[in-house]
mmCIF file of C-alpha atoms and ligand atoms in Angstrom:
data_model
loop_
_atom_site.group_PDB
_atom_site.id
_atom_site.type_symbol
_atom_site.label_atom_id
_atom_site.label_comp_id
_atom_site.label_asym_id
_atom_site.label_seq_id
_atom_site.Cartn_x
_atom_site.Cartn_y
_atom_site.Cartn_z
ATOM 1 C CA MET A 1 -3.055 -27.560 -6.803
ATOM 2 C CA GLY A 2 -3.184 -23.706 -7.303
ATOM 3 C CA LEU A 3 -0.473 -20.797 -6.518
ATOM 4 C CA SER A 4 0.963 -20.596 -3.326
ATOM 5 C CA LEU A 5 1.206 -16.851 -1.886
ATOM 6 C CA THR A 6 2.120 -15.506 1.780
ATOM 7 C CA VAL A 7 -0.186 -12.610 2.300
ATOM 8 C CA ASN A 8 0.228 -10.948 5.823
ATOM 9 C CA GLY A 9 2.074 -13.894 7.022
ATOM 10 C CA ASP A 10 -0.699 -16.104 5.931
ATOM 11 C CA HIS A 11 0.222 -19.096 3.588
ATOM 12 C CA LEU A 12 -2.822 -18.697 1.177
ATOM 13 C CA THR A 13 -3.782 -20.619 -2.178
ATOM 14 C CA SER A 14 -5.174 -19.349 -5.144
ATOM 15 C CA THR A 15 -7.041 -21.106 -8.126
ATOM 16 C CA ALA A 16 -6.894 -17.727 -10.485
ATOM 17 C CA ASP A 17 -5.369 -18.207 -13.942
ATOM 18 C CA PRO A 18 -1.561 -17.350 -13.382
ATOM 19 C CA ILE A 19 -1.708 -14.221 -15.441
ATOM 20 C CA THR A 20 -4.316 -12.616 -13.049
ATOM 21 C CA PRO A 21 -3.224 -9.349 -11.631
ATOM 22 C CA LEU A 22 -2.527 -10.127 -8.233
ATOM 23 C CA VAL A 23 -5.091 -6.956 -7.031
ATOM 24 C CA ASP A 24 -8.039 -8.989 -8.260
ATOM 25 C CA VAL A 25 -6.295 -12.197 -6.353
ATOM 26 C CA LEU A 26 -6.206 -10.145 -2.981
ATOM 27 C CA ARG A 27 -10.057 -8.619 -3.508
ATOM 28 C CA GLU A 28 -11.927 -11.664 -5.052
ATOM 29 C CA GLU A 29 -10.172 -14.547 -3.552
ATOM 30 C CA PHE A 30 -8.592 -13.376 -0.223
ATOM 31 C CA TYR A 31 -11.167 -10.507 0.375
ATOM 32 C CA LEU A 32 -8.401 -8.223 0.853
ATOM 33 C CA THR A 33 -10.201 -5.092 -0.173
ATOM 34 C CA GLY A 34 -7.673 -2.466 0.988
ATOM 35 C CA ALA A 35 -5.982 -2.428 -2.602
ATOM 36 C CA LYS A 36 -8.162 -0.898 -5.133
ATOM 37 C CA PRO A 37 -7.888 -1.496 -9.126
ATOM 38 C CA VAL A 38 -8.390 1.785 -10.503
ATOM 39 C CA CYS A 39 -6.142 2.884 -13.416
ATOM 40 C CA ARG A 40 -4.805 -0.952 -13.732
ATOM 41 C CA GLU A 41 -1.778 0.882 -15.364
ATOM 42 C CA GLY A 42 0.791 1.355 -12.225
ATOM 43 C CA PHE A 43 0.437 4.935 -12.245
ATOM 44 C CA CYS A 44 -2.325 5.900 -9.994
ATOM 45 C CA GLY A 45 -0.925 3.645 -6.736
ATOM 46 C CA ALA A 46 -4.585 2.782 -5.516
ATOM 47 C CA CYS A 47 -3.470 -1.235 -5.612
ATOM 48 C CA MET A 48 -0.447 -0.240 -3.916
ATOM 49 C CA VAL A 49 1.039 -3.372 -1.424
ATOM 50 C CA LEU A 50 4.396 -4.674 -0.582
ATOM 51 C CA VAL A 51 6.460 -7.120 -2.216
ATOM 52 C CA ASN A 52 9.264 -8.048 -0.087
ATOM 53 C CA GLY A 53 9.156 -4.961 1.709
ATOM 54 C CA ASN A 54 9.196 -2.827 -1.433
ATOM 55 C CA PRO A 55 5.722 -0.638 -2.742
ATOM 56 C CA THR A 56 4.376 -2.401 -5.507
ATOM 57 C CA PRO A 57 1.468 -1.506 -7.927
ATOM 58 C CA SER A 58 -0.422 -5.085 -7.569
ATOM 59 C CA CYS A 59 -2.411 -4.345 -10.701
ATOM 60 C CA LEU A 60 1.233 -5.328 -12.584
ATOM 61 C CA VAL A 61 2.011 -8.221 -10.854
ATOM 62 C CA PRO A 62 0.391 -11.385 -12.473
ATOM 63 C CA VAL A 63 -0.196 -13.644 -9.574
ATOM 64 C CA ALA A 64 1.994 -16.276 -10.675
ATOM 65 C CA LEU A 65 5.084 -14.097 -10.303
ATOM 66 C CA ALA A 66 3.764 -13.071 -6.667
ATOM 67 C CA GLN A 67 4.531 -16.828 -5.605
ATOM 68 C CA GLY A 68 7.633 -16.871 -3.257
ATOM 69 C CA HIS A 69 7.395 -13.251 -2.309
ATOM 70 C CA ASP A 70 6.072 -11.854 0.520
ATOM 71 C CA ILE A 71 3.085 -9.530 0.200
ATOM 72 C CA CYS A 72 1.949 -7.406 2.324
ATOM 73 C CA THR A 73 -1.596 -5.487 1.965
ATOM 74 C CA VAL A 74 -2.691 -2.832 4.035
ATOM 75 C CA GLU A 75 -4.844 -4.511 6.221
ATOM 76 C CA GLY A 76 -1.289 -6.394 7.282
ATOM 77 C CA LEU A 77 0.591 -3.197 8.315
ATOM 78 C CA ALA A 78 -1.126 -2.674 12.074
ATOM 79 C CA ALA A 79 1.583 -3.443 14.385
ATOM 80 C CA ASN A 80 0.737 -5.815 17.213
ATOM 81 C CA GLY A 81 -2.701 -5.728 16.994
ATOM 82 C CA GLY A 82 -2.986 -1.781 16.872
ATOM 83 C CA LEU A 83 -1.771 0.869 14.366
ATOM 84 C CA ASN A 84 1.785 1.410 13.341
ATOM 85 C CA PRO A 85 3.171 4.961 14.234
ATOM 86 C CA MET A 86 2.705 5.868 10.794
ATOM 87 C CA GLN A 87 -1.119 4.975 10.782
ATOM 88 C CA ALA A 88 -1.617 6.359 14.256
ATOM 89 C CA ALA A 89 -0.117 9.978 13.084
ATOM 90 C CA LEU A 90 -2.306 9.928 10.093
ATOM 91 C CA GLU A 91 -5.102 9.491 12.528
ATOM 92 C CA ALA A 92 -3.641 12.229 14.651
ATOM 93 C CA CYS A 93 -3.534 14.617 11.999
ATOM 94 C CA ASP A 94 -7.078 13.756 10.637
ATOM 95 C CA ALA A 95 -5.050 12.795 7.399
ATOM 96 C CA VAL A 96 -7.948 10.736 5.893
ATOM 97 C CA GLN A 97 -8.702 10.407 2.313
ATOM 98 C CA CYS A 98 -10.919 8.602 0.189
ATOM 99 C CA GLY A 99 -11.047 4.460 0.113
ATOM 100 C CA MET A 100 -9.874 4.782 -3.432
ATOM 101 C CA CYS A 101 -6.442 6.371 -3.065
ATOM 102 C CA PHE A 102 -5.659 6.659 0.930
ATOM 103 C CA PRO A 103 -4.986 2.726 1.439
ATOM 104 C CA GLY A 104 -2.179 2.876 -1.425
ATOM 105 C CA MET A 105 -0.940 5.987 0.276
ATOM 106 C CA VAL A 106 -0.762 4.453 3.860
ATOM 107 C CA VAL A 107 1.440 1.495 2.377
ATOM 108 C CA SER A 108 3.907 3.790 0.473
ATOM 109 C CA LEU A 109 4.333 6.008 3.774
ATOM 110 C CA THR A 110 4.590 3.223 6.171
ATOM 111 C CA HIS A 111 7.606 1.874 3.844
ATOM 112 C CA LEU A 112 8.861 5.367 4.049
ATOM 113 C CA LEU A 113 8.956 5.403 7.634
ATOM 114 C CA ALA A 114 10.663 2.158 8.148
ATOM 115 C CA THR A 115 13.189 2.849 5.621
ATOM 116 C CA ARG A 116 13.928 6.554 5.700
ATOM 117 C CA PRO A 117 13.811 7.668 9.131
ATOM 118 C CA GLU A 118 15.802 10.847 8.238
ATOM 119 C CA ALA A 119 13.353 11.392 5.255
ATOM 120 C CA THR A 120 12.521 14.974 4.525
ATOM 121 C CA ARG A 121 9.415 16.958 3.416
ATOM 122 C CA ASP A 122 10.897 16.834 -0.170
ATOM 123 C CA ASP A 123 11.425 12.884 0.642
ATOM 124 C CA ILE A 124 7.916 12.373 1.745
ATOM 125 C CA ARG A 125 6.564 13.957 -1.429
ATOM 126 C CA ALA A 126 8.648 11.837 -3.439
ATOM 127 C CA ALA A 127 7.507 9.103 -1.633
ATOM 128 C CA LEU A 128 3.943 9.637 -2.734
ATOM 129 C CA THR A 129 4.534 10.415 -6.227
ATOM 130 C CA GLY A 130 2.966 7.114 -7.040
ATOM 131 C CA ASN A 131 0.099 7.833 -5.131
ATOM 132 C CA ILE A 132 -2.518 9.971 -7.016
ATOM 133 C CA CYS A 133 -5.335 11.597 -5.417
ATOM 134 C CA ARG A 134 -7.380 13.663 -7.834
ATOM 135 C CA CYS A 135 -9.550 16.083 -5.651
ATOM 136 C CA THR A 136 -7.539 17.185 -2.839
ATOM 137 C CA GLY A 137 -4.256 17.767 -1.434
ATOM 138 C CA TYR A 138 -1.811 16.170 0.208
ATOM 139 C CA GLU A 139 -0.656 18.922 2.702
ATOM 140 C CA ARG A 140 -2.293 17.288 5.737
ATOM 141 C CA ILE A 141 -0.724 14.034 4.786
ATOM 142 C CA ILE A 142 2.562 15.376 4.765
ATOM 143 C CA GLU A 143 2.364 16.979 7.961
ATOM 144 C CA ALA A 144 1.280 13.530 9.316
ATOM 145 C CA ALA A 145 4.518 11.649 8.149
ATOM 146 C CA LEU A 146 6.581 14.542 9.466
ATOM 147 C CA LEU A 147 5.095 13.693 12.392
ATOM 148 C CA ALA A 148 5.701 9.895 12.583
ATOM 149 C CA LEU A 149 9.076 10.559 11.616
ATOM 150 C CA ALA A 150 9.439 13.006 14.562
ATOM 151 C CA THR A 151 8.012 10.646 17.005
ATOM 152 C CA LYS A 152 9.797 7.416 15.870
HETATM 153 S S1 LIG B 201 -4.471 0.387 -10.182
HETATM 154 FE FE1 LIG B 201 -2.469 -0.450 -9.972
HETATM 155 S S2 LIG B 201 -1.488 1.533 -9.891
HETATM 156 FE FE2 LIG B 201 -3.162 2.466 -10.385
HETATM 157 S S1 LIG B 202 -8.665 10.395 -4.451
HETATM 158 FE FE1 LIG B 202 -9.185 9.878 -2.960
HETATM 159 S S2 LIG B 202 -9.514 11.803 -1.888
HETATM 160 FE FE2 LIG B 202 -8.623 12.094 -3.769
#
């Protein structure tokens, strides 16, 4: 039987225990490894996905409760087979960080670009409060987000 999920527009079935965190199902059953289980407490943002368009730590979502919702992972953010405008700006600004923190940041910033075209530098900082990098600065990422907003 299994649990029915919609991930990146695909209809998928999970055989996991219903209380399994969504991040584990995405990674271990569906091989969508962009979301990372790091803190598993909803604190770091490494596991961020969009649930019905809203940034959501997938470590906090039991897979059974993800049924009936649209899940979008970092793998599903590309537009028409290419980079979306936020991804393109991040690349253009060389604003690339490690594979643990960066996918979640891309998810949060893509949401910001889609929902807050008038966002300011402070809004960008606020949008990233749920995405923790412990080893470097955020400045290039913020510059890239400003570029994406300016060229949208
Ligand atoms: S692993 Fe989910 S917020 Fe840190
Ligand atoms: S945690 Fe990814 S670059 Fe700092």
